[in-house]
């Protein structure tokens, strides 16, 4: 199954504007220190944290840089309780309009008895925006949980996050509000998340699901999220049956187009069928 999310004219214009080197007055940006665009900012030393880090999270407000933060990627030897290596790694997921970002910090340690020789000690998510450059809120995931996916919604509508206990397995789905409140959660024992795709303006999302095996129940699904009205509906199927889609396309009106073996089916934002084009 292949997603084909549409790019609207407004989003295309935004991409062209960002590619021209123009920066908005308020925004969160990610650079490498060697990037010419980063050097052109002329960031003063007074707002640079961890200046030796090559990956830079830059927050602009009122047309000036208010914080230039180096993202950590460091390994150090430890001896307690046993000799080994401890690593701290930070990554950042930005909204498409650069209005906010989620910074993901993971602390891990070498452990011969753990899967792949690494044991996660802590995973933290932090919300960053121009008004709160050092972070509006942070949440530490439950012990042993990893971040699989994060998608920051434009216009500061929060973030869709998928976490799991095994990085190779489908995870849960959570919607965190800009305040840090968890609006809702779908646990992986109900339906596991494989991918999260936002439409170009972030008004809707398509979430590919894997269902736990149950006799006669669905095996795969597509969850459509209306992120403006906080509504959702799903389309489910079993492998090889006539409902299994080959390709899907979701646009910023919530219109879902599914290409099946026998034709094309179009649904509106509520899941109501609009059109059938049989081969």
mmCIF file of C-alpha atoms in Angstrom:
data_model
loop_
_atom_site.group_PDB
_atom_site.id
_atom_site.type_symbol
_atom_site.label_atom_id
_atom_site.label_comp_id
_atom_site.label_asym_id
_atom_site.label_seq_id
_atom_site.Cartn_x
_atom_site.Cartn_y
_atom_site.Cartn_z
ATOM 1 C CA UNK A 1 0.000 0.000 0.000
ATOM 2 C CA UNK A 2 1.438 3.311 -1.105
ATOM 3 C CA UNK A 3 0.439 6.745 0.302
ATOM 4 C CA UNK A 4 0.052 9.692 -2.057
ATOM 5 C CA UNK A 5 -0.588 12.786 0.062
ATOM 6 C CA UNK A 6 -1.456 15.869 -1.928
ATOM 7 C CA UNK A 7 0.503 19.138 -1.937
ATOM 8 C CA UNK A 8 -1.834 22.125 -2.083
ATOM 9 C CA UNK A 9 -0.951 25.410 -3.762
ATOM 10 C CA UNK A 10 -0.607 27.137 -0.394
ATOM 11 C CA UNK A 11 1.823 24.530 0.874
ATOM 12 C CA UNK A 12 3.777 24.650 -2.385
ATOM 13 C CA UNK A 13 4.128 28.415 -2.018
ATOM 14 C CA UNK A 14 5.393 27.912 1.530
ATOM 15 C CA UNK A 15 8.011 25.451 0.307
ATOM 16 C CA UNK A 16 9.202 27.928 -2.319
ATOM 17 C CA UNK A 17 9.393 30.725 0.252
ATOM 18 C CA UNK A 18 11.401 28.606 2.671
ATOM 19 C CA UNK A 19 13.701 27.481 -0.117
ATOM 20 C CA UNK A 20 14.445 31.101 -1.018
ATOM 21 C CA UNK A 21 16.242 31.638 2.295
ATOM 22 C CA UNK A 22 13.542 33.917 3.733
ATOM 23 C CA UNK A 23 12.915 33.346 7.440
ATOM 24 C CA UNK A 24 9.722 34.227 9.297
ATOM 25 C CA UNK A 25 9.950 36.499 12.312
ATOM 26 C CA UNK A 26 8.949 33.665 14.622
ATOM 27 C CA UNK A 27 10.063 30.116 13.977
ATOM 28 C CA UNK A 28 12.071 27.058 14.939
ATOM 29 C CA UNK A 29 14.767 25.921 12.509
ATOM 30 C CA UNK A 30 17.247 23.074 12.303
ATOM 31 C CA UNK A 31 20.707 23.533 10.766
ATOM 32 C CA UNK A 32 24.132 22.034 10.621
ATOM 33 C CA UNK A 33 26.832 24.444 11.704
ATOM 34 C CA UNK A 34 28.472 24.162 8.274
ATOM 35 C CA UNK A 35 25.295 25.309 6.451
ATOM 36 C CA UNK A 36 25.768 28.656 4.661
ATOM 37 C CA UNK A 37 22.242 29.683 5.719
ATOM 38 C CA UNK A 38 23.174 29.102 9.351
ATOM 39 C CA UNK A 39 26.360 31.125 9.070
ATOM 40 C CA UNK A 40 24.415 33.946 7.432
ATOM 41 C CA UNK A 41 22.337 34.320 10.610
ATOM 42 C CA UNK A 42 25.328 35.749 12.455
ATOM 43 C CA UNK A 43 24.195 34.301 15.768
ATOM 44 C CA UNK A 44 25.731 36.157 18.739
ATOM 45 C CA UNK A 45 27.676 34.070 21.248
ATOM 46 C CA UNK A 46 25.362 35.245 24.041
ATOM 47 C CA UNK A 47 22.498 33.023 22.787
ATOM 48 C CA UNK A 48 24.562 29.982 21.740
ATOM 49 C CA UNK A 49 24.361 26.914 23.991
ATOM 50 C CA UNK A 50 26.770 24.000 23.523
ATOM 51 C CA UNK A 51 28.598 25.843 20.718
ATOM 52 C CA UNK A 52 30.676 22.798 19.760
ATOM 53 C CA UNK A 53 27.635 20.743 18.690
ATOM 54 C CA UNK A 54 27.331 20.581 14.874
ATOM 55 C CA UNK A 55 23.510 20.214 14.810
ATOM 56 C CA UNK A 56 21.846 23.508 15.751
ATOM 57 C CA UNK A 57 18.259 24.131 16.821
ATOM 58 C CA UNK A 58 17.662 27.840 16.215
ATOM 59 C CA UNK A 59 14.667 29.754 17.589
ATOM 60 C CA UNK A 60 13.756 33.119 16.101
ATOM 61 C CA UNK A 61 11.369 35.628 17.611
ATOM 62 C CA UNK A 62 10.716 39.167 16.462
ATOM 63 C CA UNK A 63 13.184 38.772 13.600
ATOM 64 C CA UNK A 64 16.156 37.838 15.796
ATOM 65 C CA UNK A 65 17.694 34.666 17.179
ATOM 66 C CA UNK A 66 16.714 34.216 20.833
ATOM 67 C CA UNK A 67 18.328 30.792 21.272
ATOM 68 C CA UNK A 68 20.781 28.675 19.301
ATOM 69 C CA UNK A 69 20.973 25.292 20.964
ATOM 70 C CA UNK A 70 23.342 22.477 20.103
ATOM 71 C CA UNK A 71 21.697 19.054 19.991
ATOM 72 C CA UNK A 72 23.664 16.532 22.002
ATOM 73 C CA UNK A 73 25.178 13.316 20.703
ATOM 74 C CA UNK A 74 27.672 12.179 23.282
ATOM 75 C CA UNK A 75 29.037 8.907 24.626
ATOM 76 C CA UNK A 76 30.873 8.564 27.913
ATOM 77 C CA UNK A 77 32.299 5.606 29.852
ATOM 78 C CA UNK A 78 30.590 4.642 33.121
ATOM 79 C CA UNK A 79 31.581 2.192 35.851
ATOM 80 C CA UNK A 80 28.515 1.991 38.111
ATOM 81 C CA UNK A 81 27.033 -0.565 38.558
ATOM 82 C CA UNK A 82 29.153 -2.239 35.844
ATOM 83 C CA UNK A 83 31.635 -0.832 33.301
ATOM 84 C CA UNK A 84 30.068 0.234 30.033
ATOM 85 C CA UNK A 85 29.106 3.157 27.806
ATOM 86 C CA UNK A 86 26.316 5.663 28.299
ATOM 87 C CA UNK A 87 24.936 7.708 25.421
ATOM 88 C CA UNK A 88 22.744 10.807 25.285
ATOM 89 C CA UNK A 89 21.217 11.596 21.901
ATOM 90 C CA UNK A 90 18.919 14.496 20.987
ATOM 91 C CA UNK A 91 16.925 14.870 17.788
ATOM 92 C CA UNK A 92 14.256 17.375 16.786
ATOM 93 C CA UNK A 93 11.065 17.053 14.755
ATOM 94 C CA UNK A 94 9.807 20.369 13.336
ATOM 95 C CA UNK A 95 6.361 21.456 12.210
ATOM 96 C CA UNK A 96 6.142 22.079 8.476
ATOM 97 C CA UNK A 97 5.466 25.780 9.129
ATOM 98 C CA UNK A 98 8.336 25.963 11.675
ATOM 99 C CA UNK A 99 5.951 27.176 14.373
ATOM 100 C CA UNK A 100 7.167 24.614 16.939
ATOM 101 C CA UNK A 101 9.315 21.533 17.441
ATOM 102 C CA UNK A 102 9.476 18.441 19.611
ATOM 103 C CA UNK A 103 12.951 17.674 20.948
ATOM 104 C CA UNK A 104 13.518 13.985 21.631
ATOM 105 C CA UNK A 105 16.171 13.126 24.227
ATOM 106 C CA UNK A 106 17.140 9.518 24.881
ATOM 107 C CA UNK A 107 19.584 8.258 27.498
ATOM 108 C CA UNK A 108 20.836 4.718 26.844
ATOM 109 C CA UNK A 109 23.472 2.394 28.176
ATOM 110 C CA UNK A 110 25.329 -0.595 26.824
ATOM 111 C CA UNK A 111 23.952 -3.851 28.208
ATOM 112 C CA UNK A 112 25.007 -7.259 26.906
ATOM 113 C CA UNK A 113 21.741 -8.813 28.086
ATOM 114 C CA UNK A 114 19.476 -6.243 26.423
ATOM 115 C CA UNK A 115 18.163 -6.501 22.830
ATOM 116 C CA UNK A 116 20.834 -5.265 20.408
ATOM 117 C CA UNK A 117 23.134 -4.702 23.399
ATOM 118 C CA UNK A 118 21.530 -1.393 24.440
ATOM 119 C CA UNK A 119 19.160 -0.587 27.311
ATOM 120 C CA UNK A 120 17.150 2.643 27.255
ATOM 121 C CA UNK A 121 17.280 4.417 30.606
ATOM 122 C CA UNK A 122 14.998 7.362 29.840
ATOM 123 C CA UNK A 123 13.168 8.987 26.915
ATOM 124 C CA UNK A 124 11.982 12.588 27.156
ATOM 125 C CA UNK A 125 9.951 14.761 24.781
ATOM 126 C CA UNK A 126 10.072 18.568 25.034
ATOM 127 C CA UNK A 127 7.931 21.149 23.229
ATOM 128 C CA UNK A 128 9.824 24.197 21.918
ATOM 129 C CA UNK A 129 8.300 27.348 20.394
ATOM 130 C CA UNK A 130 9.450 30.968 19.948
ATOM 131 C CA UNK A 131 7.687 32.148 23.131
ATOM 132 C CA UNK A 132 9.273 29.303 25.102
ATOM 133 C CA UNK A 133 12.685 28.719 23.481
ATOM 134 C CA UNK A 134 13.956 26.614 26.372
ATOM 135 C CA UNK A 135 10.819 24.467 26.332
ATOM 136 C CA UNK A 136 7.178 24.980 27.264
ATOM 137 C CA UNK A 137 6.818 21.458 28.645
ATOM 138 C CA UNK A 138 8.557 18.095 28.866
ATOM 139 C CA UNK A 139 7.222 14.604 29.378
ATOM 140 C CA UNK A 140 9.213 11.494 30.239
ATOM 141 C CA UNK A 141 7.875 8.321 28.659
ATOM 142 C CA UNK A 142 7.113 5.272 30.743
ATOM 143 C CA UNK A 143 10.125 3.137 31.659
ATOM 144 C CA UNK A 144 11.400 1.108 28.726
ATOM 145 C CA UNK A 145 9.413 3.015 26.091
ATOM 146 C CA UNK A 146 11.032 4.345 22.916
ATOM 147 C CA UNK A 147 9.897 7.044 20.530
ATOM 148 C CA UNK A 148 9.107 5.523 17.132
ATOM 149 C CA UNK A 149 7.495 8.451 15.316
ATOM 150 C CA UNK A 150 6.700 12.104 15.979
ATOM 151 C CA UNK A 151 4.788 14.499 13.743
ATOM 152 C CA UNK A 152 4.462 18.116 14.911
ATOM 153 C CA UNK A 153 1.259 19.728 13.680
ATOM 154 C CA UNK A 154 1.452 23.181 12.071
ATOM 155 C CA UNK A 155 -0.072 26.243 13.761
ATOM 156 C CA UNK A 156 0.929 24.798 17.140
ATOM 157 C CA UNK A 157 -1.865 22.271 17.331
ATOM 158 C CA UNK A 158 0.306 19.761 19.163
ATOM 159 C CA UNK A 159 2.070 16.565 18.118
ATOM 160 C CA UNK A 160 1.146 13.037 17.082
ATOM 161 C CA UNK A 161 3.543 10.586 18.709
ATOM 162 C CA UNK A 162 3.999 6.835 18.490
ATOM 163 C CA UNK A 163 5.946 4.997 21.204
ATOM 164 C CA UNK A 164 6.776 1.324 21.726
ATOM 165 C CA UNK A 165 8.778 -1.048 23.906
ATOM 166 C CA UNK A 166 10.451 -2.508 20.825
ATOM 167 C CA UNK A 167 11.685 -0.201 18.060
ATOM 168 C CA UNK A 168 10.957 -2.897 15.464
ATOM 169 C CA UNK A 169 7.314 -3.388 16.501
ATOM 170 C CA UNK A 170 4.244 -1.223 15.802
ATOM 171 C CA UNK A 171 3.610 1.320 18.540
ATOM 172 C CA UNK A 172 0.817 3.221 20.212
ATOM 173 C CA UNK A 173 -0.586 6.573 19.085
ATOM 174 C CA UNK A 174 -0.781 9.694 21.261
ATOM 175 C CA UNK A 175 -1.905 13.248 20.597
ATOM 176 C CA UNK A 176 -0.165 15.761 22.851
ATOM 177 C CA UNK A 177 -1.634 19.258 22.949
ATOM 178 C CA UNK A 178 0.651 22.351 22.861
ATOM 179 C CA UNK A 179 0.089 22.612 26.637
ATOM 180 C CA UNK A 180 1.534 19.119 27.102
ATOM 181 C CA UNK A 181 -1.834 17.546 27.977
ATOM 182 C CA UNK A 182 -2.421 14.111 26.469
ATOM 183 C CA UNK A 183 -5.648 14.540 24.512
ATOM 184 C CA UNK A 184 -6.093 10.837 23.672
ATOM 185 C CA UNK A 185 -4.192 7.601 23.203
ATOM 186 C CA UNK A 186 -4.642 4.387 21.205
ATOM 187 C CA UNK A 187 -2.703 1.528 22.750
ATOM 188 C CA UNK A 188 -0.800 -0.898 20.544
ATOM 189 C CA UNK A 189 -2.760 -3.867 21.878
ATOM 190 C CA UNK A 190 -5.816 -2.231 20.242
ATOM 191 C CA UNK A 191 -4.055 -1.290 16.992
ATOM 192 C CA UNK A 192 -0.346 -0.783 16.362
ATOM 193 C CA UNK A 193 0.946 2.189 14.354
ATOM 194 C CA UNK A 194 3.233 1.612 11.361
ATOM 195 C CA UNK A 195 3.356 5.090 9.803
ATOM 196 C CA UNK A 196 1.904 8.576 10.343
ATOM 197 C CA UNK A 197 1.452 10.808 7.292
ATOM 198 C CA UNK A 198 0.244 14.406 7.621
ATOM 199 C CA UNK A 199 -1.440 16.146 4.715
ATOM 200 C CA UNK A 200 0.410 19.166 3.364
ATOM 201 C CA UNK A 201 -1.285 21.711 5.643
ATOM 202 C CA UNK A 202 -1.549 19.325 8.581
ATOM 203 C CA UNK A 203 -5.339 19.394 8.743
ATOM 204 C CA UNK A 204 -5.639 15.609 8.445
ATOM 205 C CA UNK A 205 -3.462 12.577 9.033
ATOM 206 C CA UNK A 206 -3.413 9.045 7.653
ATOM 207 C CA UNK A 207 -2.163 6.433 10.117
ATOM 208 C CA UNK A 208 -1.362 2.922 8.907
ATOM 209 C CA UNK A 209 -2.369 0.319 11.496
ATOM 210 C CA UNK A 210 -1.605 -3.310 12.281
ATOM 211 C CA UNK A 211 -4.257 -5.110 14.328
ATOM 212 C CA UNK A 212 -3.556 -7.933 16.787
ATOM 213 C CA UNK A 213 -4.451 -11.281 15.251
ATOM 214 C CA UNK A 214 -8.030 -12.240 16.110
ATOM 215 C CA UNK A 215 -10.112 -14.914 14.306
ATOM 216 C CA UNK A 216 -12.103 -13.198 11.568
ATOM 217 C CA UNK A 217 -10.864 -9.747 12.596
ATOM 218 C CA UNK A 218 -9.003 -7.246 10.419
ATOM 219 C CA UNK A 219 -5.228 -7.444 10.062
ATOM 220 C CA UNK A 220 -4.479 -4.008 8.634
ATOM 221 C CA UNK A 221 -6.167 -0.648 8.674
ATOM 222 C CA UNK A 222 -6.002 3.002 7.741
ATOM 223 C CA UNK A 223 -7.028 5.521 10.411
ATOM 224 C CA UNK A 224 -8.052 8.952 9.123
ATOM 225 C CA UNK A 225 -7.723 11.746 11.674
ATOM 226 C CA UNK A 226 -9.557 15.051 11.286
ATOM 227 C CA UNK A 227 -7.195 17.194 13.348
ATOM 228 C CA UNK A 228 -9.352 20.311 13.138
ATOM 229 C CA UNK A 229 -12.586 18.737 14.415
ATOM 230 C CA UNK A 230 -10.899 15.967 16.473
ATOM 231 C CA UNK A 231 -12.834 13.244 14.682
ATOM 232 C CA UNK A 232 -11.609 9.950 13.265
ATOM 233 C CA UNK A 233 -12.719 6.976 11.235
ATOM 234 C CA UNK A 234 -10.983 3.857 9.983
ATOM 235 C CA UNK A 235 -10.923 1.535 7.003
ATOM 236 C CA UNK A 236 -9.804 -2.057 7.728
ATOM 237 C CA UNK A 237 -9.072 -5.251 5.778
ATOM 238 C CA UNK A 238 -7.424 -8.656 5.856
ATOM 239 C CA UNK A 239 -4.437 -9.475 3.689
ATOM 240 C CA UNK A 240 -5.447 -10.577 0.206
ATOM 241 C CA UNK A 241 -9.146 -9.754 0.433
ATOM 242 C CA UNK A 242 -11.034 -7.494 -1.959
ATOM 243 C CA UNK A 243 -10.911 -4.516 0.437
ATOM 244 C CA UNK A 244 -7.103 -4.387 0.524
ATOM 245 C CA UNK A 245 -5.967 -1.073 -1.033
ATOM 246 C CA UNK A 246 -3.058 -0.811 -3.444
ATOM 247 C CA UNK A 247 -2.658 2.973 -3.109
ATOM 248 C CA UNK A 248 -4.313 5.663 -1.013
ATOM 249 C CA UNK A 249 -4.384 9.460 -1.264
ATOM 250 C CA UNK A 250 -5.578 11.868 1.433
ATOM 251 C CA UNK A 251 -5.942 15.614 0.866
ATOM 252 C CA UNK A 252 -6.435 18.640 3.114
ATOM 253 C CA UNK A 253 -10.232 18.480 2.791
ATOM 254 C CA UNK A 254 -10.161 15.004 4.353
ATOM 255 C CA UNK A 255 -11.061 13.329 1.069
ATOM 256 C CA UNK A 256 -9.629 9.802 0.971
ATOM 257 C CA UNK A 257 -9.163 8.010 -2.341
ATOM 258 C CA UNK A 258 -8.482 4.266 -2.228
ATOM 259 C CA UNK A 259 -7.345 2.310 -5.263
ATOM 260 C CA UNK A 260 -8.409 -1.334 -4.967
ATOM 261 C CA UNK A 261 -8.019 -4.196 -7.409
ATOM 262 C CA UNK A 262 -11.568 -3.647 -8.755
ATOM 263 C CA UNK A 263 -11.577 0.156 -8.911
ATOM 264 C CA UNK A 264 -11.307 3.475 -7.090
ATOM 265 C CA UNK A 265 -13.352 4.416 -4.019
ATOM 266 C CA UNK A 266 -13.602 7.952 -2.645
ATOM 267 C CA UNK A 267 -14.670 8.837 0.929
ATOM 268 C CA UNK A 268 -15.375 12.168 2.597
ATOM 269 C CA UNK A 269 -13.877 13.409 5.878
ATOM 270 C CA UNK A 270 -16.382 11.396 7.934
ATOM 271 C CA UNK A 271 -15.884 8.090 6.095
ATOM 272 C CA UNK A 272 -19.008 8.392 3.950
ATOM 273 C CA UNK A 273 -18.564 6.980 0.439
ATOM 274 C CA UNK A 274 -18.726 9.699 -2.227
ATOM 275 C CA UNK A 275 -17.815 7.930 -5.427
ATOM 276 C CA UNK A 276 -17.086 4.482 -6.867
ATOM 277 C CA UNK A 277 -15.264 3.974 -10.146
ATOM 278 C CA UNK A 278 -15.179 0.264 -10.938
ATOM 279 C CA UNK A 279 -12.828 -1.165 -13.537
#
